[in-house]
Tab-separated table of C-alpha atoms in Angstrom:
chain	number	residue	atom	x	y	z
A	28	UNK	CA	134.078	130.878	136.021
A	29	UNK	CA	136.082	132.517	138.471
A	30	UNK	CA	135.873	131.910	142.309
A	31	UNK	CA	137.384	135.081	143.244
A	32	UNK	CA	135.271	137.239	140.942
A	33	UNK	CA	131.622	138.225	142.441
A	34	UNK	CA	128.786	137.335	140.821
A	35	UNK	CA	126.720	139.692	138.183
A	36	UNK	CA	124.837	142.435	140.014
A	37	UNK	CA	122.453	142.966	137.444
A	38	UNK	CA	121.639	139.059	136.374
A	39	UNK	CA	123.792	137.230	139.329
A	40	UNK	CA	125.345	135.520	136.359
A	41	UNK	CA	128.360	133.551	138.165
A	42	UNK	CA	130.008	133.386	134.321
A	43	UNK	CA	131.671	136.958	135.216
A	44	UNK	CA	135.314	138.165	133.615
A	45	UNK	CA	137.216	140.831	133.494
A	46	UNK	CA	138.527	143.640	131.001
A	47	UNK	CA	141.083	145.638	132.346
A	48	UNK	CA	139.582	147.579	135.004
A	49	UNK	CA	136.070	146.468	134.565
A	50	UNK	CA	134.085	143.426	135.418
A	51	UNK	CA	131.850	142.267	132.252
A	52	UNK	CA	128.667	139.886	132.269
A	53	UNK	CA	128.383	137.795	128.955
A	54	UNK	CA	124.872	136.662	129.501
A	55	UNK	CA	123.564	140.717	130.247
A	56	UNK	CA	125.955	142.368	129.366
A	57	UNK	CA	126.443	144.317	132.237
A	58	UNK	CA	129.810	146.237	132.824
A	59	UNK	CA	130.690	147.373	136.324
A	60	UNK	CA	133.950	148.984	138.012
A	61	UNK	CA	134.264	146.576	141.240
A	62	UNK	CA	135.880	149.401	143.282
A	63	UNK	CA	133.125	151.623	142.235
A	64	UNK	CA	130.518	149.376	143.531
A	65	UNK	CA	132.117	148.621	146.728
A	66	UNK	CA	131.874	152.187	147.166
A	67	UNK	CA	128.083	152.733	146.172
A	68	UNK	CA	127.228	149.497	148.331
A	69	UNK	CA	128.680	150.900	151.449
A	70	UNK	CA	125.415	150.775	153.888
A	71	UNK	CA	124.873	153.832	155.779
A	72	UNK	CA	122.848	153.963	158.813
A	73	UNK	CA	122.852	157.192	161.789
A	74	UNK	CA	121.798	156.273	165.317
A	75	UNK	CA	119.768	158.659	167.491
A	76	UNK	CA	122.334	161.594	167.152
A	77	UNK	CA	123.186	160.818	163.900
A	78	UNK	CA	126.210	159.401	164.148
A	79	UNK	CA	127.188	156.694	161.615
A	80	UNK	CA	127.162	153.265	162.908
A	81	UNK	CA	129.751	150.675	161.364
A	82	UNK	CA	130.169	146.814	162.063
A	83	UNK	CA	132.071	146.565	165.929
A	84	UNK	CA	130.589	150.165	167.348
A	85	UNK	CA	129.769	149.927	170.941
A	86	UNK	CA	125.804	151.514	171.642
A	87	UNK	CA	123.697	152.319	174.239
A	88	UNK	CA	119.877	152.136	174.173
A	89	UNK	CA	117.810	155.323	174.863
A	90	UNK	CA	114.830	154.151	175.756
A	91	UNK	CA	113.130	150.916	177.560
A	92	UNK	CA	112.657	148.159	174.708
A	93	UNK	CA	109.877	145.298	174.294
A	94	UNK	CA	111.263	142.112	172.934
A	95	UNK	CA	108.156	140.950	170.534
A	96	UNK	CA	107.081	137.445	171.710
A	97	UNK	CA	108.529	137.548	175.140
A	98	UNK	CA	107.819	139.775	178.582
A	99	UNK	CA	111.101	140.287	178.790
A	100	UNK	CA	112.437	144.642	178.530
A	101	UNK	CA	115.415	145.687	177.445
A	102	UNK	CA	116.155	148.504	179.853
A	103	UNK	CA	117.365	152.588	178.876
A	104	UNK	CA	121.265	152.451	178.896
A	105	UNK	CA	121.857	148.792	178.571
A	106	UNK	CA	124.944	148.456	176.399
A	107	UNK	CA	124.966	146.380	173.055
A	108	UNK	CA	127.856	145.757	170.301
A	109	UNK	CA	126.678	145.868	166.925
A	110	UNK	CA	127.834	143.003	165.164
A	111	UNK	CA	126.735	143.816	161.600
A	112	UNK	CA	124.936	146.126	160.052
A	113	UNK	CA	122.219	145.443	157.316
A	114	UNK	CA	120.380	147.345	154.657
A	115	UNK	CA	116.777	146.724	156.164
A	116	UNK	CA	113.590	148.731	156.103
A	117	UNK	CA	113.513	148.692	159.977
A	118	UNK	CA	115.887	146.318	162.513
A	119	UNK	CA	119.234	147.310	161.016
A	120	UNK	CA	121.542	146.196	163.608
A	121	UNK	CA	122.639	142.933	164.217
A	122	UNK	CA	123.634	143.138	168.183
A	123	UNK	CA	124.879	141.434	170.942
A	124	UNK	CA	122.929	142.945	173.761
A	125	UNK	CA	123.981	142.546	177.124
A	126	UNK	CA	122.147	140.123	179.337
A	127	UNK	CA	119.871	139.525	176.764
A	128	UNK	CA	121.904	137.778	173.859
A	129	UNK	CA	121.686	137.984	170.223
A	130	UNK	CA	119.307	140.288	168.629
A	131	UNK	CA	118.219	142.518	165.754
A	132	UNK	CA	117.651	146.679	167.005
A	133	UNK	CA	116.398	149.311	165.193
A	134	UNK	CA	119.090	152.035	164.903
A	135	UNK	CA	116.849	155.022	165.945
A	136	UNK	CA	116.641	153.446	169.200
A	137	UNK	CA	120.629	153.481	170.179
A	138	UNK	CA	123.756	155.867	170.412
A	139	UNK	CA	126.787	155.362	169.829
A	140	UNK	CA	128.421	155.116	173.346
């Protein structure tokens, strides 16, 4: 009913309210702490080193990288900024590479510079 309550995790029920502290689905019945679940959904993801990576980290590529469909390499120590980071089974950095634009990197393949 709410715009500034998020949807149901469980059912994605839009019909969400809350009860004190907790959020409360009428259609599941699904009850949920909102600053708990912020917590749990907090995506972590280690480059090379294992560092943690977060949104706006600066990286550097370790090793020469094929760009699928194109004959075009991204070359060992070009610098990218990682604009997001997703929860993906592989590609889980949303960069902006340098001289190559806009493109999705797979963390193992970057440090944190």
């Amino acid at each position: 009913m709410s715009d500034s309550l998020p949807p149901c995790p469980s059912c994605q029920s839009e019909y969400v309210y809350q009860d004190q502290e907790l959020l409360i689905c009428p259609e599941c019945g699904h009850e949920w702490n909102p600053k708990e679940a912020a917590e749990e959904e907090a995506i972590i993801v280690k480059d090379f080193n294992g560092a943690l990576l977060a949104d706006g980290d600066k990286v550097t590529v370790i090793k020469d990288l094929k760009i699928k469909g194109s004959s075009q390499v991204i070359k060992i120590g070009t610098k990218a900024l990682v604009r997001r980071v997703l929860d993906k089974k592989d590609h889980e950095l949303d960069c902006k590479v340098d001289g190559v634009g806009e493109m999705m990197v797979t963390a193992k393949f970057v440090k944190k510079a």
